[in-house]
Amino acid sequence: QAGEGEPEMSTEAGENFDSGYEAGLDALQALAESGANERDALAGLMTAVMHATYAMAPTEEMAEEIITFSQRCALENWEREKG
């Protein structure tokens, strides 16, 4: 998932990324099954994940780097899917 000019992830980092991605897909499935409004539910899920990122990262700057990286990965995946 490295962007241009970024080093590739280590195998361990890639496996950890995949675990988080799969957990996100599970959360999305749970929201779909709950019948919650998609927009509101996504906003709640993203808020919880971003809050956790700020709380768990060693610095606010590192949290923002993780959020920026994740946003870039999401956009690249979406662009690739839509062709």
mmCIF file of N, CA and C in Angstrom:
data_model
loop_
_atom_site.group_PDB
_atom_site.id
_atom_site.type_symbol
_atom_site.label_atom_id
_atom_site.label_comp_id
_atom_site.label_asym_id
_atom_site.label_seq_id
_atom_site.Cartn_x
_atom_site.Cartn_y
_atom_site.Cartn_z
ATOM 1 N N GLN A 1 0.797 -1.203 0.000
ATOM 2 C CA GLN A 1 0.000 0.000 0.000
ATOM 3 C C GLN A 1 0.842 1.271 0.000
ATOM 4 N N ALA A 2 2.146 1.140 -0.263
ATOM 5 C CA ALA A 2 3.012 2.319 -0.250
ATOM 6 C C ALA A 2 2.682 3.231 -1.421
ATOM 7 N N GLY A 3 2.724 4.536 -1.169
ATOM 8 C CA GLY A 3 2.507 5.514 -2.225
ATOM 9 C C GLY A 3 3.808 5.786 -2.949
ATOM 10 N N GLU A 4 3.757 6.665 -3.941
ATOM 11 C CA GLU A 4 4.954 6.988 -4.694
ATOM 12 C C GLU A 4 6.007 7.570 -3.770
ATOM 13 N N GLY A 5 7.219 7.052 -3.896
ATOM 14 C CA GLY A 5 8.317 7.553 -3.091
ATOM 15 C C GLY A 5 8.346 7.025 -1.672
ATOM 16 N N GLU A 6 7.382 6.168 -1.307
ATOM 17 C CA GLU A 6 7.344 5.594 0.042
ATOM 18 C C GLU A 6 7.883 4.175 0.004
ATOM 19 N N PRO A 7 8.590 3.771 1.053
ATOM 20 C CA PRO A 7 9.057 2.386 1.094
ATOM 21 C C PRO A 7 7.886 1.433 1.262
ATOM 22 N N GLU A 8 8.075 0.199 0.791
ATOM 23 C CA GLU A 8 7.055 -0.827 0.982
ATOM 24 C C GLU A 8 6.961 -1.167 2.463
ATOM 25 N N MET A 9 5.793 -1.646 2.903
ATOM 26 C CA MET A 9 5.611 -2.072 4.290
ATOM 27 C C MET A 9 6.354 -3.380 4.505
ATOM 28 N N SER A 10 6.835 -3.565 5.724
ATOM 29 C CA SER A 10 7.401 -4.854 6.089
ATOM 30 C C SER A 10 6.282 -5.891 6.084
ATOM 31 N N THR A 11 6.664 -7.157 6.066
ATOM 32 C CA THR A 11 5.664 -8.226 6.087
ATOM 33 C C THR A 11 4.793 -8.104 7.325
ATOM 34 N N GLU A 12 5.414 -7.858 8.478
ATOM 35 C CA GLU A 12 4.639 -7.735 9.721
ATOM 36 C C GLU A 12 3.685 -6.549 9.657
ATOM 37 N N ALA A 13 4.173 -5.404 9.160
ATOM 38 C CA ALA A 13 3.307 -4.226 9.056
ATOM 39 C C ALA A 13 2.162 -4.494 8.091
ATOM 40 N N GLY A 14 2.448 -5.174 6.975
ATOM 41 C CA GLY A 14 1.405 -5.508 6.013
ATOM 42 C C GLY A 14 0.362 -6.432 6.609
ATOM 43 N N GLU A 15 0.812 -7.407 7.400
ATOM 44 C CA GLU A 15 -0.130 -8.322 8.058
ATOM 45 C C GLU A 15 -0.982 -7.574 9.076
ATOM 46 N N ASN A 16 -0.369 -6.654 9.813
ATOM 47 C CA ASN A 16 -1.118 -5.851 10.780
ATOM 48 C C ASN A 16 -2.121 -4.942 10.065
ATOM 49 N N PHE A 17 -1.700 -4.348 8.948
ATOM 50 C CA PHE A 17 -2.595 -3.518 8.141
ATOM 51 C C PHE A 17 -3.796 -4.349 7.688
ATOM 52 N N ASP A 18 -3.520 -5.552 7.180
ATOM 53 C CA ASP A 18 -4.595 -6.430 6.711
ATOM 54 C C ASP A 18 -5.557 -6.798 7.839
ATOM 55 N N SER A 19 -5.028 -7.016 9.041
ATOM 56 C CA SER A 19 -5.894 -7.328 10.191
ATOM 57 C C SER A 19 -6.825 -6.161 10.485
ATOM 58 N N GLY A 20 -6.291 -4.955 10.472
ATOM 59 C CA GLY A 20 -7.116 -3.773 10.704
ATOM 60 C C GLY A 20 -8.141 -3.568 9.610
ATOM 61 N N TYR A 21 -7.732 -3.807 8.359
ATOM 62 C CA TYR A 21 -8.645 -3.658 7.227
ATOM 63 C C TYR A 21 -9.807 -4.641 7.352
ATOM 64 N N GLU A 22 -9.492 -5.885 7.678
ATOM 65 C CA GLU A 22 -10.533 -6.905 7.849
ATOM 66 C C GLU A 22 -11.468 -6.550 9.005
ATOM 67 N N ALA A 23 -10.922 -6.015 10.096
ATOM 68 C CA ALA A 23 -11.763 -5.595 11.221
ATOM 69 C C ALA A 23 -12.707 -4.475 10.777
ATOM 70 N N GLY A 24 -12.215 -3.579 9.938
ATOM 71 C CA GLY A 24 -13.059 -2.515 9.404
ATOM 72 C C GLY A 24 -14.187 -3.060 8.553
ATOM 73 N N LEU A 25 -13.869 -4.052 7.703
ATOM 74 C CA LEU A 25 -14.913 -4.677 6.887
ATOM 75 C C LEU A 25 -15.958 -5.356 7.760
ATOM 76 N N ASP A 26 -15.504 -5.999 8.846
ATOM 77 C CA ASP A 26 -16.442 -6.626 9.790
ATOM 78 C C ASP A 26 -17.345 -5.574 10.429
ATOM 79 N N ALA A 27 -16.760 -4.431 10.793
ATOM 80 C CA ALA A 27 -17.557 -3.351 11.392
ATOM 81 C C ALA A 27 -18.582 -2.828 10.395
ATOM 82 N N LEU A 28 -18.171 -2.687 9.130
ATOM 83 C CA LEU A 28 -19.113 -2.225 8.108
ATOM 84 C C LEU A 28 -20.250 -3.219 7.913
ATOM 85 N N GLN A 29 -19.945 -4.501 7.961
ATOM 86 C CA GLN A 29 -20.985 -5.526 7.841
ATOM 87 C C GLN A 29 -21.965 -5.433 9.017
ATOM 88 N N ALA A 30 -21.422 -5.235 10.215
ATOM 89 C CA ALA A 30 -22.276 -5.104 11.400
ATOM 90 C C ALA A 30 -23.185 -3.883 11.272
ATOM 91 N N LEU A 31 -22.660 -2.787 10.744
ATOM 92 C CA LEU A 31 -23.493 -1.594 10.549
ATOM 93 C C LEU A 31 -24.591 -1.858 9.525
ATOM 94 N N ALA A 32 -24.242 -2.537 8.441
ATOM 95 C CA ALA A 32 -25.234 -2.847 7.406
ATOM 96 C C ALA A 32 -26.359 -3.697 7.982
ATOM 97 N N GLU A 33 -25.994 -4.645 8.824
ATOM 98 C CA GLU A 33 -26.997 -5.533 9.427
ATOM 99 C C GLU A 33 -27.817 -4.830 10.503
ATOM 100 N N SER A 34 -27.302 -3.733 11.043
ATOM 101 C CA SER A 34 -28.012 -3.022 12.109
ATOM 102 C C SER A 34 -29.174 -2.189 11.584
ATOM 103 N N GLY A 35 -29.142 -1.878 10.293
ATOM 104 C CA GLY A 35 -30.187 -1.043 9.708
ATOM 105 C C GLY A 35 -29.970 0.443 9.949
ATOM 106 N N ALA A 36 -28.825 0.810 10.507
ATOM 107 C CA ALA A 36 -28.531 2.222 10.765
ATOM 108 C C ALA A 36 -28.380 2.982 9.455
ATOM 109 N N ASN A 37 -28.676 4.263 9.491
ATOM 110 C CA ASN A 37 -28.462 5.142 8.346
ATOM 111 C C ASN A 37 -26.978 5.101 7.990
ATOM 112 N N GLU A 38 -26.652 4.800 6.719
ATOM 113 C CA GLU A 38 -25.257 4.610 6.321
ATOM 114 C C GLU A 38 -24.378 5.818 6.605
ATOM 115 N N ARG A 39 -24.848 6.998 6.255
ATOM 116 C CA ARG A 39 -24.044 8.212 6.433
ATOM 117 C C ARG A 39 -23.713 8.441 7.904
ATOM 118 N N ASP A 40 -24.720 8.360 8.743
ATOM 119 C CA ASP A 40 -24.524 8.597 10.162
ATOM 120 C C ASP A 40 -23.661 7.509 10.792
ATOM 121 N N ALA A 41 -23.894 6.269 10.390
ATOM 122 C CA ALA A 41 -23.127 5.149 10.939
ATOM 123 C C ALA A 41 -21.660 5.241 10.530
ATOM 124 N N LEU A 42 -21.403 5.591 9.270
ATOM 125 C CA LEU A 42 -20.016 5.754 8.827
ATOM 126 C C LEU A 42 -19.324 6.887 9.583
ATOM 127 N N ALA A 43 -20.039 7.972 9.799
ATOM 128 C CA ALA A 43 -19.459 9.088 10.550
ATOM 129 C C ALA A 43 -19.099 8.646 11.967
ATOM 130 N N GLY A 44 -19.970 7.870 12.592
ATOM 131 C CA GLY A 44 -19.686 7.372 13.933
ATOM 132 C C GLY A 44 -18.494 6.425 13.956
ATOM 133 N N LEU A 45 -18.450 5.512 12.984
ATOM 134 C CA LEU A 45 -17.338 4.561 12.908
ATOM 135 C C LEU A 45 -16.010 5.278 12.664
ATOM 136 N N MET A 46 -16.016 6.208 11.724
ATOM 137 C CA MET A 46 -14.782 6.944 11.426
ATOM 138 C C MET A 46 -14.336 7.780 12.625
ATOM 139 N N THR A 47 -15.281 8.371 13.333
ATOM 140 C CA THR A 47 -14.938 9.154 14.523
ATOM 141 C C THR A 47 -14.295 8.278 15.583
ATOM 142 N N ALA A 48 -14.848 7.099 15.803
ATOM 143 C CA ALA A 48 -14.282 6.186 16.804
ATOM 144 C C ALA A 48 -12.863 5.765 16.422
ATOM 145 N N VAL A 49 -12.661 5.429 15.152
ATOM 146 C CA VAL A 49 -11.335 4.989 14.703
ATOM 147 C C VAL A 49 -10.332 6.140 14.763
ATOM 148 N N MET A 50 -10.748 7.319 14.342
ATOM 149 C CA MET A 50 -9.826 8.461 14.382
ATOM 150 C C MET A 50 -9.522 8.870 15.825
ATOM 151 N N HIS A 51 -10.511 8.811 16.702
ATOM 152 C CA HIS A 51 -10.286 9.106 18.112
ATOM 153 C C HIS A 51 -9.260 8.130 18.676
ATOM 154 N N ALA A 52 -9.431 6.851 18.369
ATOM 155 C CA ALA A 52 -8.479 5.839 18.834
ATOM 156 C C ALA A 52 -7.083 6.114 18.283
ATOM 157 N N THR A 53 -7.006 6.570 17.043
ATOM 158 C CA THR A 53 -5.709 6.885 16.443
ATOM 159 C C THR A 53 -5.011 7.985 17.228
ATOM 160 N N TYR A 54 -5.718 9.051 17.545
ATOM 161 C CA TYR A 54 -5.123 10.129 18.339
ATOM 162 C C TYR A 54 -4.747 9.640 19.737
ATOM 163 N N ALA A 55 -5.590 8.812 20.330
ATOM 164 C CA ALA A 55 -5.335 8.336 21.687
ATOM 165 C C ALA A 55 -4.159 7.359 21.749
ATOM 166 N N MET A 56 -3.979 6.540 20.721
ATOM 167 C CA MET A 56 -2.969 5.487 20.763
ATOM 168 C C MET A 56 -1.626 5.882 20.163
ATOM 169 N N ALA A 57 -1.615 6.859 19.283
ATOM 170 C CA ALA A 57 -0.355 7.281 18.664
ATOM 171 C C ALA A 57 0.503 8.003 19.710
ATOM 172 N N PRO A 58 1.822 7.888 19.569
ATOM 173 C CA PRO A 58 2.692 8.537 20.558
ATOM 174 C C PRO A 58 2.627 10.068 20.521
ATOM 175 N N THR A 59 2.292 10.633 19.353
ATOM 176 C CA THR A 59 2.169 12.091 19.232
ATOM 177 C C THR A 59 0.993 12.422 18.318
ATOM 178 N N GLU A 60 0.513 13.643 18.417
ATOM 179 C CA GLU A 60 -0.558 14.089 17.527
ATOM 180 C C GLU A 60 -0.081 14.063 16.079
ATOM 181 N N GLU A 61 1.172 14.436 15.855
ATOM 182 C CA GLU A 61 1.730 14.423 14.497
ATOM 183 C C GLU A 61 1.713 13.007 13.908
ATOM 184 N N MET A 62 2.093 12.018 14.702
ATOM 185 C CA MET A 62 2.081 10.636 14.227
ATOM 186 C C MET A 62 0.649 10.196 13.915
ATOM 187 N N ALA A 63 -0.308 10.592 14.747
ATOM 188 C CA ALA A 63 -1.712 10.256 14.489
ATOM 189 C C ALA A 63 -2.147 10.842 13.154
ATOM 190 N N GLU A 64 -1.778 12.074 12.894
ATOM 191 C CA GLU A 64 -2.165 12.711 11.639
ATOM 192 C C GLU A 64 -1.485 12.053 10.443
ATOM 193 N N GLU A 65 -0.247 11.561 10.622
ATOM 194 C CA GLU A 65 0.423 10.818 9.549
ATOM 195 C C GLU A 65 -0.328 9.520 9.249
ATOM 196 N N ILE A 66 -0.769 8.825 10.287
ATOM 197 C CA ILE A 66 -1.526 7.580 10.103
ATOM 198 C C ILE A 66 -2.843 7.868 9.392
ATOM 199 N N ILE A 67 -3.536 8.918 9.802
ATOM 200 C CA ILE A 67 -4.819 9.282 9.193
ATOM 201 C C ILE A 67 -4.620 9.670 7.729
ATOM 202 N N THR A 68 -3.589 10.435 7.428
ATOM 203 C CA THR A 68 -3.299 10.840 6.050
ATOM 204 C C THR A 68 -2.961 9.625 5.190
ATOM 205 N N PHE A 69 -2.126 8.739 5.712
ATOM 206 C CA PHE A 69 -1.775 7.509 5.002
ATOM 207 C C PHE A 69 -3.026 6.692 4.709
ATOM 208 N N SER A 70 -3.895 6.550 5.706
ATOM 209 C CA SER A 70 -5.111 5.752 5.553
ATOM 210 C C SER A 70 -6.054 6.370 4.532
ATOM 211 N N GLN A 71 -6.171 7.681 4.565
ATOM 212 C CA GLN A 71 -7.039 8.367 3.606
ATOM 213 C C GLN A 71 -6.513 8.169 2.189
ATOM 214 N N ARG A 72 -5.205 8.264 2.016
ATOM 215 C CA ARG A 72 -4.604 8.072 0.699
ATOM 216 C C ARG A 72 -4.831 6.632 0.196
ATOM 217 N N CYS A 73 -4.653 5.647 1.083
ATOM 218 C CA CYS A 73 -4.896 4.248 0.707
ATOM 219 C C CYS A 73 -6.343 4.044 0.295
ATOM 220 N N ALA A 74 -7.268 4.614 1.061
ATOM 221 C CA ALA A 74 -8.696 4.464 0.763
ATOM 222 C C ALA A 74 -9.031 5.066 -0.599
ATOM 223 N N LEU A 75 -8.509 6.243 -0.886
ATOM 224 C CA LEU A 75 -8.778 6.895 -2.168
ATOM 225 C C LEU A 75 -8.188 6.089 -3.313
ATOM 226 N N GLU A 76 -6.969 5.590 -3.147
ATOM 227 C CA GLU A 76 -6.341 4.782 -4.195
ATOM 228 C C GLU A 76 -7.135 3.505 -4.449
ATOM 229 N N ASN A 77 -7.599 2.854 -3.388
ATOM 230 C CA ASN A 77 -8.407 1.641 -3.546
ATOM 231 C C ASN A 77 -9.717 1.943 -4.273
ATOM 232 N N TRP A 78 -10.368 3.038 -3.900
ATOM 233 C CA TRP A 78 -11.637 3.404 -4.520
ATOM 234 C C TRP A 78 -11.443 3.739 -6.006
ATOM 235 N N GLU A 79 -10.384 4.490 -6.309
ATOM 236 C CA GLU A 79 -10.108 4.835 -7.719
ATOM 237 C C GLU A 79 -9.815 3.584 -8.543
ATOM 238 N N ARG A 80 -9.092 2.645 -7.969
ATOM 239 C CA ARG A 80 -8.780 1.394 -8.660
ATOM 240 C C ARG A 80 -10.070 0.580 -8.890
ATOM 241 N N GLU A 81 -10.955 0.551 -7.924
ATOM 242 C CA GLU A 81 -12.219 -0.186 -8.050
ATOM 243 C C GLU A 81 -13.132 0.379 -9.116
ATOM 244 N N LYS A 82 -13.210 1.707 -9.188
ATOM 245 C CA LYS A 82 -14.143 2.315 -10.137
ATOM 246 C C LYS A 82 -13.581 2.333 -11.559
ATOM 247 N N GLY A 83 -12.256 2.069 -11.686
ATOM 248 C CA GLY A 83 -11.637 1.967 -13.005
ATOM 249 C C GLY A 83 -11.375 3.254 -13.600
#
